[in-house]
Amino acid sequence: MTSATYQTTTLSSVHPWLKRNETSLDSCPKVVSYTHDTGSGPVLFLIHGYPQSAFIWRHVAPLLKDRISLFIPEIPGYGISSAPKEKIQFSAVGKPLVEVCGKLFPGRDVIFGGHDRGARICHRLAVDHAHAAEAPKAKLRGCILLDIVPTQHAWKGFANPRAAVSYWHWPFLASPLAVPMMQAFGGGKLTRTGLDRLAGSNSASREKFQANGAWEIYTSLFDTDEAIEGSCADYNAGAFVEPDLQEEDQKAGRHIEVPTLVSWSARNLGAMHNGKVEEIWKPWVKPGVKLTAVPCGDDVGHYLPEEASEKIAGEITKFLDEIL
């Protein structure tokens, strides 16, 4: 595939029933998103992570489209949606996404859902929503977090040398040296090594992960300076802003206050945290609020929306049936 692959192969080209939108905001010149409207009811956010794009949801979205309306954005600064006009902290990058969803689905309740960095955006949005100074325009009904533990806890886990080696890209991408080093090495080349390294060993799951030319789409996208610079700014916020915000949240008793579904790779994240992912999340969800915790086995790796799409879609559907 050519370097333009990421521009020509999109969610809406694979699934024409998804509408592609370009929304201009005062804070962000262009936010690209894909939507499907059932006509009424809540809207489910599906936010991608690093080093990927909204294309990660190509297997999950068709399995959910008859159940709920979908809002699937491209994270600003990751090469498709433009970077914010001002250098806002990337911990706040979810706010433009909420604003866009409000324009496309006015007056509708929402459920925040995401994978990897997208899940971290959802975590921040859910806490901020519960403790906003002014009542949010949309009611939050639930939160779905795929293959993460809270950012603060993840950094503390780096005291384990094996964890630090496995997630070496966290401190690297947060460093000011990351951008020129990635440009010199090749952002696409580094992306391919990351995709391969964190994927599971299940051959059928790996085949689904690579289907539709996905790896070529991601690598061509992260060969662009915009994606390199924007994602590094995101990881910089993940090192220098988010942990402090989360520490303040814990001290002040600010939690997620809506039913929450957490799912993770037992092979990767689960093993790294000694099978205690559910226990790690409990203090971050308000006491008395339901936390649903689901490990994914079968040797699937980090990229759950692609490697374990049917299971993830099934768990999301069950979660929606419980909360709506």
PDB file of C-alpha atoms in Angstrom:
ATOM      1  CA  MET A   1       0.000   0.000   0.000  1.00  0.00           C
ATOM      2  CA  THR A   2       1.056   3.575  -0.560  1.00  0.00           C
ATOM      3  CA  SER A   3       1.704   6.308   1.988  1.00  0.00           C
ATOM      4  CA  ALA A   4      -1.802   7.611   1.259  1.00  0.00           C
ATOM      5  CA  THR A   5      -3.413   4.384   2.471  1.00  0.00           C
ATOM      6  CA  TYR A   6      -4.521   5.901   5.759  1.00  0.00           C
ATOM      7  CA  GLN A   7      -6.390   8.616   3.825  1.00  0.00           C
ATOM      8  CA  THR A   8      -8.169   6.349   1.332  1.00  0.00           C
ATOM      9  CA  THR A   9      -8.999   3.306   3.471  1.00  0.00           C
ATOM     10  CA  THR A  10     -11.259   4.361   6.318  1.00  0.00           C
ATOM     11  CA  LEU A  11     -14.016   2.979   8.491  1.00  0.00           C
ATOM     12  CA  SER A  12     -16.615   4.389   6.120  1.00  0.00           C
ATOM     13  CA  SER A  13     -14.937   2.890   3.052  1.00  0.00           C
ATOM     14  CA  VAL A  14     -15.037  -0.535   4.709  1.00  0.00           C
ATOM     15  CA  HIS A  15     -18.502   0.047   6.212  1.00  0.00           C
ATOM     16  CA  PRO A  16     -20.519   2.474   4.033  1.00  0.00           C
ATOM     17  CA  TRP A  17     -23.304   2.569   6.644  1.00  0.00           C
ATOM     18  CA  LEU A  18     -20.970   4.673   8.802  1.00  0.00           C
ATOM     19  CA  LYS A  19     -21.124   8.379   8.032  1.00  0.00           C
ATOM     20  CA  ARG A  20     -17.813  10.247   7.876  1.00  0.00           C
ATOM     21  CA  ASN A  21     -17.929  13.713   9.458  1.00  0.00           C
ATOM     22  CA  GLU A  22     -15.517  16.645   9.540  1.00  0.00           C
ATOM     23  CA  THR A  23     -16.342  19.107  12.305  1.00  0.00           C
ATOM     24  CA  SER A  24     -14.596  22.429  12.878  1.00  0.00           C
ATOM     25  CA  LEU A  25     -14.278  23.776  16.420  1.00  0.00           C
ATOM     26  CA  ASP A  26     -12.760  26.951  17.809  1.00  0.00           C
ATOM     27  CA  SER A  27     -10.243  24.759  19.643  1.00  0.00           C
ATOM     28  CA  CYS A  28      -9.573  22.298  16.816  1.00  0.00           C
ATOM     29  CA  PRO A  29      -9.795  23.084  13.064  1.00  0.00           C
ATOM     30  CA  LYS A  30     -10.843  19.595  11.961  1.00  0.00           C
ATOM     31  CA  VAL A  31     -12.171  16.667  13.960  1.00  0.00           C
ATOM     32  CA  VAL A  32     -12.916  13.587  11.863  1.00  0.00           C
ATOM     33  CA  SER A  33     -15.441  11.095  13.181  1.00  0.00           C
ATOM     34  CA  TYR A  34     -17.633   8.239  11.995  1.00  0.00           C
ATOM     35  CA  THR A  35     -21.213   7.933  13.167  1.00  0.00           C
ATOM     36  CA  HIS A  36     -24.184   5.607  13.015  1.00  0.00           C
ATOM     37  CA  ASP A  37     -27.524   6.805  14.363  1.00  0.00           C
ATOM     38  CA  THR A  38     -30.239   4.371  15.393  1.00  0.00           C
ATOM     39  CA  GLY A  39     -32.547   7.381  15.724  1.00  0.00           C
ATOM     40  CA  SER A  40     -32.862   7.615  19.493  1.00  0.00           C
ATOM     41  CA  GLY A  41     -31.267   6.593  22.768  1.00  0.00           C
ATOM     42  CA  PRO A  42     -27.724   6.926  24.099  1.00  0.00           C
ATOM     43  CA  VAL A  43     -24.602   7.250  21.966  1.00  0.00           C
ATOM     44  CA  LEU A  44     -21.556   5.030  22.494  1.00  0.00           C
ATOM     45  CA  PHE A  45     -18.120   6.603  22.099  1.00  0.00           C
ATOM     46  CA  LEU A  46     -15.450   4.277  20.690  1.00  0.00           C
ATOM     47  CA  ILE A  47     -12.055   6.010  20.973  1.00  0.00           C
ATOM     48  CA  HIS A  48      -8.915   4.409  19.552  1.00  0.00           C
ATOM     49  CA  GLY A  49      -5.462   4.237  21.102  1.00  0.00           C
ATOM     50  CA  TYR A  50      -1.798   4.336  20.109  1.00  0.00           C
ATOM     51  CA  PRO A  51      -0.364   3.749  17.526  1.00  0.00           C
ATOM     52  CA  GLN A  52      -3.599   3.380  15.644  1.00  0.00           C
ATOM     53  CA  SER A  53      -6.696   5.146  14.336  1.00  0.00           C
ATOM     54  CA  ALA A  54     -10.462   4.731  14.410  1.00  0.00           C
ATOM     55  CA  PHE A  55      -9.918   1.819  12.000  1.00  0.00           C
ATOM     56  CA  ILE A  56      -9.419  -0.443  15.042  1.00  0.00           C
ATOM     57  CA  TRP A  57     -13.204  -0.568  15.478  1.00  0.00           C
ATOM     58  CA  ARG A  58     -13.917  -2.076  12.019  1.00  0.00           C
ATOM     59  CA  HIS A  59     -14.684  -5.516  13.521  1.00  0.00           C
ATOM     60  CA  VAL A  60     -16.586  -4.315  16.612  1.00  0.00           C
ATOM     61  CA  ALA A  61     -18.773  -1.603  15.074  1.00  0.00           C
ATOM     62  CA  PRO A  62     -20.850  -3.932  12.820  1.00  0.00           C
ATOM     63  CA  LEU A  63     -21.641  -6.102  15.841  1.00  0.00           C
ATOM     64  CA  LEU A  64     -23.017  -3.112  17.771  1.00  0.00           C
ATOM     65  CA  LYS A  65     -24.755  -1.053  15.086  1.00  0.00           C
ATOM     66  CA  ASP A  66     -28.202  -2.585  15.615  1.00  0.00           C
ATOM     67  CA  ARG A  67     -27.975  -2.080  19.381  1.00  0.00           C
ATOM     68  CA  ILE A  68     -26.806   1.512  19.860  1.00  0.00           C
ATOM     69  CA  SER A  69     -25.798   4.704  18.071  1.00  0.00           C
ATOM     70  CA  LEU A  70     -22.049   5.030  17.543  1.00  0.00           C
ATOM     71  CA  PHE A  71     -19.618   7.945  17.677  1.00  0.00           C
ATOM     72  CA  ILE A  72     -16.129   6.867  16.564  1.00  0.00           C
ATOM     73  CA  PRO A  73     -13.655   9.789  16.478  1.00  0.00           C
ATOM     74  CA  GLU A  74     -10.085  10.201  15.345  1.00  0.00           C
ATOM     75  CA  ILE A  75      -8.058  11.574  18.280  1.00  0.00           C
ATOM     76  CA  PRO A  76      -6.934  15.166  17.541  1.00  0.00           C
ATOM     77  CA  GLY A  77      -3.238  15.331  16.745  1.00  0.00           C
ATOM     78  CA  TYR A  78      -2.898  11.689  15.742  1.00  0.00           C
ATOM     79  CA  GLY A  79      -2.570  12.519  12.043  1.00  0.00           C
ATOM     80  CA  ILE A  80      -6.169  12.527  10.784  1.00  0.00           C
ATOM     81  CA  SER A  81      -7.996  14.966  13.052  1.00  0.00           C
ATOM     82  CA  SER A  82      -5.914  18.128  13.249  1.00  0.00           C
ATOM     83  CA  ALA A  83      -4.008  19.047  16.383  1.00  0.00           C
ATOM     84  CA  PRO A  84      -5.649  21.622  18.677  1.00  0.00           C
ATOM     85  CA  LYS A  85      -4.978  25.255  17.698  1.00  0.00           C
ATOM     86  CA  GLU A  86      -3.472  25.983  21.082  1.00  0.00           C
ATOM     87  CA  LYS A  87      -1.165  23.595  22.872  1.00  0.00           C
ATOM     88  CA  ILE A  88      -3.713  22.397  25.392  1.00  0.00           C
ATOM     89  CA  GLN A  89      -2.607  19.611  27.651  1.00  0.00           C
ATOM     90  CA  PHE A  90      -3.445  16.346  25.947  1.00  0.00           C
ATOM     91  CA  SER A  91      -5.135  15.263  29.162  1.00  0.00           C
ATOM     92  CA  ALA A  92      -7.933  17.593  27.974  1.00  0.00           C
ATOM     93  CA  VAL A  93      -8.056  16.273  24.407  1.00  0.00           C
ATOM     94  CA  GLY A  94     -11.311  14.458  25.140  1.00  0.00           C
ATOM     95  CA  LYS A  95     -13.217  17.724  25.527  1.00  0.00           C
ATOM     96  CA  PRO A  96     -13.282  18.501  21.779  1.00  0.00           C
ATOM     97  CA  LEU A  97     -14.619  14.994  21.181  1.00  0.00           C
ATOM     98  CA  VAL A  98     -17.477  15.570  23.621  1.00  0.00           C
ATOM     99  CA  GLU A  99     -18.197  18.884  21.903  1.00  0.00           C
ATOM    100  CA  VAL A 100     -18.320  17.240  18.471  1.00  0.00           C
ATOM    101  CA  CYS A 101     -20.594  14.455  19.693  1.00  0.00           C
ATOM    102  CA  GLY A 102     -22.921  17.090  21.137  1.00  0.00           C
ATOM    103  CA  LYS A 103     -23.141  18.768  17.737  1.00  0.00           C
ATOM    104  CA  LEU A 104     -23.811  15.509  15.893  1.00  0.00           C
ATOM    105  CA  PHE A 105     -26.137  13.985  18.517  1.00  0.00           C
ATOM    106  CA  PRO A 106     -27.692  16.954  20.366  1.00  0.00           C
ATOM    107  CA  GLY A 107     -29.416  16.188  23.647  1.00  0.00           C
ATOM    108  CA  ARG A 108     -28.477  12.491  23.714  1.00  0.00           C
ATOM    109  CA  ASP A 109     -27.086  10.563  26.689  1.00  0.00           C
ATOM    110  CA  VAL A 110     -23.600   9.106  26.218  1.00  0.00           C
ATOM    111  CA  ILE A 111     -21.431   6.156  27.178  1.00  0.00           C
ATOM    112  CA  PHE A 112     -17.673   6.672  27.053  1.00  0.00           C
ATOM    113  CA  GLY A 113     -15.720   3.758  25.595  1.00  0.00           C
ATOM    114  CA  GLY A 114     -12.126   3.420  24.478  1.00  0.00           C
ATOM    115  CA  HIS A 115      -9.025   1.285  24.100  1.00  0.00           C
ATOM    116  CA  ASP A 116      -5.474   2.083  25.233  1.00  0.00           C
ATOM    117  CA  ARG A 117      -4.964   5.878  25.104  1.00  0.00           C
ATOM    118  CA  GLY A 118      -8.620   6.188  24.118  1.00  0.00           C
ATOM    119  CA  ALA A 119      -9.581   4.444  27.349  1.00  0.00           C
ATOM    120  CA  ARG A 120      -7.436   6.915  29.297  1.00  0.00           C
ATOM    121  CA  ILE A 121      -9.316   9.755  27.624  1.00  0.00           C
ATOM    122  CA  CYS A 122     -12.559   8.085  28.722  1.00  0.00           C
ATOM    123  CA  HIS A 123     -11.322   7.694  32.299  1.00  0.00           C
ATOM    124  CA  ARG A 124     -10.493  11.404  32.487  1.00  0.00           C
ATOM    125  CA  LEU A 125     -13.801  12.399  30.894  1.00  0.00           C
ATOM    126  CA  ALA A 126     -15.810  10.196  33.254  1.00  0.00           C
ATOM    127  CA  VAL A 127     -14.201  11.657  36.386  1.00  0.00           C
ATOM    128  CA  ASP A 128     -14.501  15.218  35.093  1.00  0.00           C
ATOM    129  CA  HIS A 129     -18.137  14.619  34.137  1.00  0.00           C
ATOM    130  CA  ALA A 130     -19.009  13.497  37.658  1.00  0.00           C
ATOM    131  CA  HIS A 131     -17.348  16.504  39.277  1.00  0.00           C
ATOM    132  CA  ALA A 132     -17.956  19.298  36.767  1.00  0.00           C
ATOM    133  CA  ALA A 133     -18.582  22.766  38.193  1.00  0.00           C
ATOM    134  CA  GLU A 134     -21.531  23.146  35.810  1.00  0.00           C
ATOM    135  CA  ALA A 135     -23.967  20.392  34.934  1.00  0.00           C
ATOM    136  CA  PRO A 136     -22.815  18.664  31.703  1.00  0.00           C
ATOM    137  CA  LYS A 137     -25.113  18.956  28.695  1.00  0.00           C
ATOM    138  CA  ALA A 138     -25.245  15.182  28.199  1.00  0.00           C
ATOM    139  CA  LYS A 139     -25.999  12.572  30.823  1.00  0.00           C
ATOM    140  CA  LEU A 140     -23.288   9.929  31.207  1.00  0.00           C
ATOM    141  CA  ARG A 141     -24.714   6.406  31.474  1.00  0.00           C
ATOM    142  CA  GLY A 142     -21.592   4.241  31.589  1.00  0.00           C
ATOM    143  CA  CYS A 143     -17.879   3.857  30.917  1.00  0.00           C
ATOM    144  CA  ILE A 144     -15.980   1.128  29.028  1.00  0.00           C
ATOM    145  CA  LEU A 145     -12.203   0.831  29.469  1.00  0.00           C
ATOM    146  CA  LEU A 146     -10.215  -1.675  27.402  1.00  0.00           C
ATOM    147  CA  ASP A 147      -6.770  -2.968  28.392  1.00  0.00           C
ATOM    148  CA  ILE A 148      -5.594  -0.300  30.805  1.00  0.00           C
ATOM    149  CA  VAL A 149      -5.048   0.285  34.487  1.00  0.00           C
ATOM    150  CA  PRO A 150      -5.129   3.876  35.793  1.00  0.00           C
ATOM    151  CA  THR A 151      -2.203   5.909  34.480  1.00  0.00           C
ATOM    152  CA  GLN A 152      -0.850   6.674  37.941  1.00  0.00           C
ATOM    153  CA  HIS A 153      -0.838   2.981  38.862  1.00  0.00           C
ATOM    154  CA  ALA A 154       0.814   2.040  35.567  1.00  0.00           C
ATOM    155  CA  TRP A 155       3.738   4.390  36.219  1.00  0.00           C
ATOM    156  CA  LYS A 156       4.170   3.015  39.731  1.00  0.00           C
ATOM    157  CA  GLY A 157       4.263  -0.449  38.196  1.00  0.00           C
ATOM    158  CA  PHE A 158       7.474   0.514  36.405  1.00  0.00           C
ATOM    159  CA  ALA A 159       9.291  -0.281  39.644  1.00  0.00           C
ATOM    160  CA  ASN A 160       9.023  -3.826  38.284  1.00  0.00           C
ATOM    161  CA  PRO A 161      11.879  -4.086  35.742  1.00  0.00           C
ATOM    162  CA  ARG A 162       9.865  -6.420  33.506  1.00  0.00           C
ATOM    163  CA  ALA A 163       7.024  -3.903  33.319  1.00  0.00           C
ATOM    164  CA  ALA A 164       9.449  -1.074  32.575  1.00  0.00           C
ATOM    165  CA  VAL A 165      11.017  -3.028  29.715  1.00  0.00           C
ATOM    166  CA  SER A 166       7.652  -4.107  28.284  1.00  0.00           C
ATOM    167  CA  TYR A 167       6.345  -0.537  28.257  1.00  0.00           C
ATOM    168  CA  TRP A 168       9.585   1.235  27.409  1.00  0.00           C
ATOM    169  CA  HIS A 169       7.729   3.392  24.876  1.00  0.00           C
ATOM    170  CA  TRP A 170       5.931   5.292  27.658  1.00  0.00           C
ATOM    171  CA  PRO A 171       8.959   7.239  28.937  1.00  0.00           C
ATOM    172  CA  PHE A 172      10.494   7.310  25.465  1.00  0.00           C
ATOM    173  CA  LEU A 173       7.498   8.963  23.767  1.00  0.00           C
ATOM    174  CA  ALA A 174       7.198  11.466  26.628  1.00  0.00           C
ATOM    175  CA  SER A 175      10.790  12.622  26.085  1.00  0.00           C
ATOM    176  CA  PRO A 176      11.603  15.705  23.959  1.00  0.00           C
ATOM    177  CA  LEU A 177      14.042  13.495  22.038  1.00  0.00           C
ATOM    178  CA  ALA A 178      11.288  11.170  20.855  1.00  0.00           C
ATOM    179  CA  VAL A 179      10.130  13.205  17.849  1.00  0.00           C
ATOM    180  CA  PRO A 180      13.509  13.618  16.110  1.00  0.00           C
ATOM    181  CA  MET A 181      14.521  10.054  16.973  1.00  0.00           C
ATOM    182  CA  MET A 182      11.293   8.628  15.545  1.00  0.00           C
ATOM    183  CA  GLN A 183      11.641  10.751  12.429  1.00  0.00           C
ATOM    184  CA  ALA A 184      15.189   9.487  11.972  1.00  0.00           C
ATOM    185  CA  PHE A 185      14.304   5.840  12.604  1.00  0.00           C
ATOM    186  CA  GLY A 186      10.942   5.942  10.830  1.00  0.00           C
ATOM    187  CA  GLY A 187       7.650   6.300  12.667  1.00  0.00           C
ATOM    188  CA  GLY A 188       6.030   3.608  10.568  1.00  0.00           C
ATOM    189  CA  LYS A 189       8.883   1.193  11.216  1.00  0.00           C
ATOM    190  CA  LEU A 190       8.629   1.752  14.969  1.00  0.00           C
ATOM    191  CA  THR A 191       4.854   1.372  14.791  1.00  0.00           C
ATOM    192  CA  ARG A 192       5.123  -2.021  13.111  1.00  0.00           C
ATOM    193  CA  THR A 193       7.457  -3.319  15.820  1.00  0.00           C
ATOM    194  CA  GLY A 194       4.994  -2.161  18.485  1.00  0.00           C
ATOM    195  CA  LEU A 195       2.019  -3.770  16.794  1.00  0.00           C
ATOM    196  CA  ASP A 196       3.876  -7.056  16.540  1.00  0.00           C
ATOM    197  CA  ARG A 197       5.361  -6.934  20.048  1.00  0.00           C
ATOM    198  CA  LEU A 198       2.118  -6.343  21.968  1.00  0.00           C
ATOM    199  CA  ALA A 199      -0.106  -8.614  19.883  1.00  0.00           C
ATOM    200  CA  GLY A 200      -0.939 -12.039  21.259  1.00  0.00           C
ATOM    201  CA  SER A 201       0.201 -15.432  20.039  1.00  0.00           C
ATOM    202  CA  ASN A 202      -3.224 -16.667  18.900  1.00  0.00           C
ATOM    203  CA  SER A 203      -2.788 -17.067  15.142  1.00  0.00           C
ATOM    204  CA  ALA A 204      -6.466 -16.530  14.281  1.00  0.00           C
ATOM    205  CA  SER A 205      -6.552 -13.364  16.386  1.00  0.00           C
ATOM    206  CA  ARG A 206      -3.390 -12.029  14.780  1.00  0.00           C
ATOM    207  CA  GLU A 207      -4.907 -12.645  11.360  1.00  0.00           C
ATOM    208  CA  LYS A 208      -7.987 -10.602  12.318  1.00  0.00           C
ATOM    209  CA  PHE A 209      -5.715  -7.892  13.694  1.00  0.00           C
ATOM    210  CA  GLN A 210      -3.934  -7.573  10.347  1.00  0.00           C
ATOM    211  CA  ALA A 211      -7.083  -7.923   8.201  1.00  0.00           C
ATOM    212  CA  ASN A 212      -8.095  -5.165   5.763  1.00  0.00           C
ATOM    213  CA  GLY A 213      -4.489  -3.990   5.515  1.00  0.00           C
ATOM    214  CA  ALA A 214      -4.701  -2.550   9.031  1.00  0.00           C
ATOM    215  CA  TRP A 215      -0.993  -2.653   9.824  1.00  0.00           C
ATOM    216  CA  GLU A 216      -0.185  -0.837   6.589  1.00  0.00           C
ATOM    217  CA  ILE A 217      -2.779   1.802   7.444  1.00  0.00           C
ATOM    218  CA  TYR A 218      -1.303   2.397  10.901  1.00  0.00           C
ATOM    219  CA  THR A 219       2.320   2.394   9.758  1.00  0.00           C
ATOM    220  CA  SER A 220       1.682   4.810   6.896  1.00  0.00           C
ATOM    221  CA  LEU A 221      -0.208   7.115   9.253  1.00  0.00           C
ATOM    222  CA  PHE A 222       2.620   7.151  11.799  1.00  0.00           C
ATOM    223  CA  ASP A 223       5.150   7.933   9.103  1.00  0.00           C
ATOM    224  CA  THR A 224       3.681  11.460   9.126  1.00  0.00           C
ATOM    225  CA  ASP A 225       5.196  14.217  11.257  1.00  0.00           C
ATOM    226  CA  GLU A 226       1.759  15.235  12.521  1.00  0.00           C
ATOM    227  CA  ALA A 227       1.026  11.799  13.983  1.00  0.00           C
ATOM    228  CA  ILE A 228       4.500  11.546  15.511  1.00  0.00           C
ATOM    229  CA  GLU A 229       4.363  14.999  17.084  1.00  0.00           C
ATOM    230  CA  GLY A 230       0.776  14.720  18.290  1.00  0.00           C
ATOM    231  CA  SER A 231       1.113  11.271  19.819  1.00  0.00           C
ATOM    232  CA  CYS A 232       4.343  12.251  21.573  1.00  0.00           C
ATOM    233  CA  ALA A 233       2.564  15.292  23.036  1.00  0.00           C
ATOM    234  CA  ASP A 234      -0.147  12.923  24.233  1.00  0.00           C
ATOM    235  CA  TYR A 235       2.371  10.662  25.976  1.00  0.00           C
ATOM    236  CA  ASN A 236       4.105  13.703  27.449  1.00  0.00           C
ATOM    237  CA  ALA A 237       0.807  14.611  29.122  1.00  0.00           C
ATOM    238  CA  GLY A 238       0.543  10.996  30.220  1.00  0.00           C
ATOM    239  CA  ALA A 239       3.815  11.402  32.090  1.00  0.00           C
ATOM    240  CA  PHE A 240       3.736  14.980  33.364  1.00  0.00           C
ATOM    241  CA  VAL A 241       0.037  15.828  33.776  1.00  0.00           C
ATOM    242  CA  GLU A 242      -2.209  12.789  34.141  1.00  0.00           C
ATOM    243  CA  PRO A 243      -0.488  11.112  37.128  1.00  0.00           C
ATOM    244  CA  ASP A 244      -0.716  14.311  39.183  1.00  0.00           C
ATOM    245  CA  LEU A 245      -4.371  14.802  38.230  1.00  0.00           C
ATOM    246  CA  GLN A 246      -5.161  11.240  39.226  1.00  0.00           C
ATOM    247  CA  GLU A 247      -3.332  11.586  42.523  1.00  0.00           C
ATOM    248  CA  GLU A 248      -5.434  14.678  43.235  1.00  0.00           C
ATOM    249  CA  ASP A 249      -8.566  12.734  42.270  1.00  0.00           C
ATOM    250  CA  GLN A 250      -7.770   9.990  44.751  1.00  0.00           C
ATOM    251  CA  LYS A 251      -6.991  12.407  47.581  1.00  0.00           C
ATOM    252  CA  ALA A 252     -10.211  14.348  46.955  1.00  0.00           C
ATOM    253  CA  GLY A 253     -12.348  11.226  46.566  1.00  0.00           C
ATOM    254  CA  ARG A 254     -13.193  11.925  42.932  1.00  0.00           C
ATOM    255  CA  HIS A 255     -14.180   8.674  41.226  1.00  0.00           C
ATOM    256  CA  ILE A 256     -15.927   7.316  38.176  1.00  0.00           C
ATOM    257  CA  GLU A 257     -19.564   7.437  39.282  1.00  0.00           C
ATOM    258  CA  VAL A 258     -21.293   5.409  36.560  1.00  0.00           C
ATOM    259  CA  PRO A 259     -21.360   1.651  35.866  1.00  0.00           C
ATOM    260  CA  THR A 260     -18.015   0.671  34.392  1.00  0.00           C
ATOM    261  CA  LEU A 261     -16.857  -2.233  32.233  1.00  0.00           C
ATOM    262  CA  VAL A 262     -13.154  -3.050  32.315  1.00  0.00           C
ATOM    263  CA  SER A 263     -11.695  -5.732  30.034  1.00  0.00           C
ATOM    264  CA  TRP A 264      -8.070  -6.681  29.479  1.00  0.00           C
ATOM    265  CA  SER A 265      -5.664  -9.171  27.961  1.00  0.00           C
ATOM    266  CA  ALA A 266      -4.979 -11.865  30.550  1.00  0.00           C
ATOM    267  CA  ARG A 267      -1.789 -12.709  28.666  1.00  0.00           C
ATOM    268  CA  ASN A 268      -0.374  -9.181  28.724  1.00  0.00           C
ATOM    269  CA  LEU A 269      -1.851  -6.665  31.153  1.00  0.00           C
ATOM    270  CA  GLY A 270      -3.234  -9.332  33.452  1.00  0.00           C
ATOM    271  CA  ALA A 271       0.097 -11.122  33.772  1.00  0.00           C
ATOM    272  CA  MET A 272       1.940  -7.842  34.324  1.00  0.00           C
ATOM    273  CA  HIS A 273      -0.314  -7.028  37.277  1.00  0.00           C
ATOM    274  CA  ASN A 274      -0.436 -10.560  38.700  1.00  0.00           C
ATOM    275  CA  GLY A 275      -4.047 -11.090  37.697  1.00  0.00           C
ATOM    276  CA  LYS A 276      -5.238  -8.219  39.902  1.00  0.00           C
ATOM    277  CA  VAL A 277      -6.604  -5.788  37.316  1.00  0.00           C
ATOM    278  CA  GLU A 278     -10.077  -5.816  38.874  1.00  0.00           C
ATOM    279  CA  GLU A 279      -8.639  -5.110  42.332  1.00  0.00           C
ATOM    280  CA  ILE A 280      -6.567  -2.245  40.907  1.00  0.00           C
ATOM    281  CA  TRP A 281      -9.674  -0.584  39.453  1.00  0.00           C
ATOM    282  CA  LYS A 282     -11.943  -0.886  42.509  1.00  0.00           C
ATOM    283  CA  PRO A 283     -10.616   2.228  44.328  1.00  0.00           C
ATOM    284  CA  TRP A 284     -11.146   4.312  41.185  1.00  0.00           C
ATOM    285  CA  VAL A 285     -14.878   3.590  40.887  1.00  0.00           C
ATOM    286  CA  LYS A 286     -17.244   5.074  43.465  1.00  0.00           C
ATOM    287  CA  PRO A 287     -18.195   2.589  46.194  1.00  0.00           C
ATOM    288  CA  GLY A 288     -21.565   1.060  45.427  1.00  0.00           C
ATOM    289  CA  VAL A 289     -21.266   1.652  41.671  1.00  0.00           C
ATOM    290  CA  LYS A 290     -21.087  -1.546  39.634  1.00  0.00           C
ATOM    291  CA  LEU A 291     -17.698  -2.504  38.209  1.00  0.00           C
ATOM    292  CA  THR A 292     -17.763  -5.332  35.656  1.00  0.00           C
ATOM    293  CA  ALA A 293     -14.338  -6.902  35.113  1.00  0.00           C
ATOM    294  CA  VAL A 294     -13.691  -9.309  32.231  1.00  0.00           C
ATOM    295  CA  PRO A 295     -10.290 -10.808  31.351  1.00  0.00           C
ATOM    296  CA  CYS A 296      -9.726 -11.966  27.763  1.00  0.00           C
ATOM    297  CA  GLY A 297      -7.906 -15.281  27.484  1.00  0.00           C
ATOM    298  CA  ASP A 298      -7.050 -17.461  24.476  1.00  0.00           C
ATOM    299  CA  ASP A 299      -3.616 -15.804  24.224  1.00  0.00           C
ATOM    300  CA  VAL A 300      -5.005 -12.613  22.710  1.00  0.00           C
ATOM    301  CA  GLY A 301      -2.795  -9.587  23.201  1.00  0.00           C
ATOM    302  CA  HIS A 302      -3.219  -5.875  23.772  1.00  0.00           C
ATOM    303  CA  TYR A 303      -5.293  -5.013  20.699  1.00  0.00           C
ATOM    304  CA  LEU A 304      -8.620  -6.334  21.967  1.00  0.00           C
ATOM    305  CA  PRO A 305     -10.988  -4.584  19.505  1.00  0.00           C
ATOM    306  CA  GLU A 306      -9.227  -6.409  16.672  1.00  0.00           C
ATOM    307  CA  GLU A 307      -7.831  -9.572  18.265  1.00  0.00           C
ATOM    308  CA  ALA A 308     -10.950 -10.375  20.321  1.00  0.00           C
ATOM    309  CA  SER A 309     -13.643  -8.365  18.552  1.00  0.00           C
ATOM    310  CA  GLU A 310     -16.507 -10.831  18.995  1.00  0.00           C
ATOM    311  CA  LYS A 311     -15.855 -11.232  22.716  1.00  0.00           C
ATOM    312  CA  ILE A 312     -15.479  -7.487  23.236  1.00  0.00           C
ATOM    313  CA  ALA A 313     -18.648  -6.714  21.274  1.00  0.00           C
ATOM    314  CA  GLY A 314     -20.464  -9.395  23.250  1.00  0.00           C
ATOM    315  CA  GLU A 315     -19.314  -7.997  26.591  1.00  0.00           C
ATOM    316  CA  ILE A 316     -20.248  -4.461  25.527  1.00  0.00           C
ATOM    317  CA  THR A 317     -23.705  -5.678  24.482  1.00  0.00           C
ATOM    318  CA  LYS A 318     -24.246  -7.417  27.833  1.00  0.00           C
ATOM    319  CA  PHE A 319     -23.066  -4.288  29.644  1.00  0.00           C
ATOM    320  CA  LEU A 320     -25.474  -2.113  27.639  1.00  0.00           C
ATOM    321  CA  ASP A 321     -28.344  -4.491  28.407  1.00  0.00           C
ATOM    322  CA  GLU A 322     -27.585  -4.107  32.124  1.00  0.00           C
ATOM    323  CA  ILE A 323     -27.300  -0.324  32.262  1.00  0.00           C
ATOM    324  CA  LEU A 324     -29.865   0.898  29.716  1.00  0.00           C
TER     325      LEU A 324
END
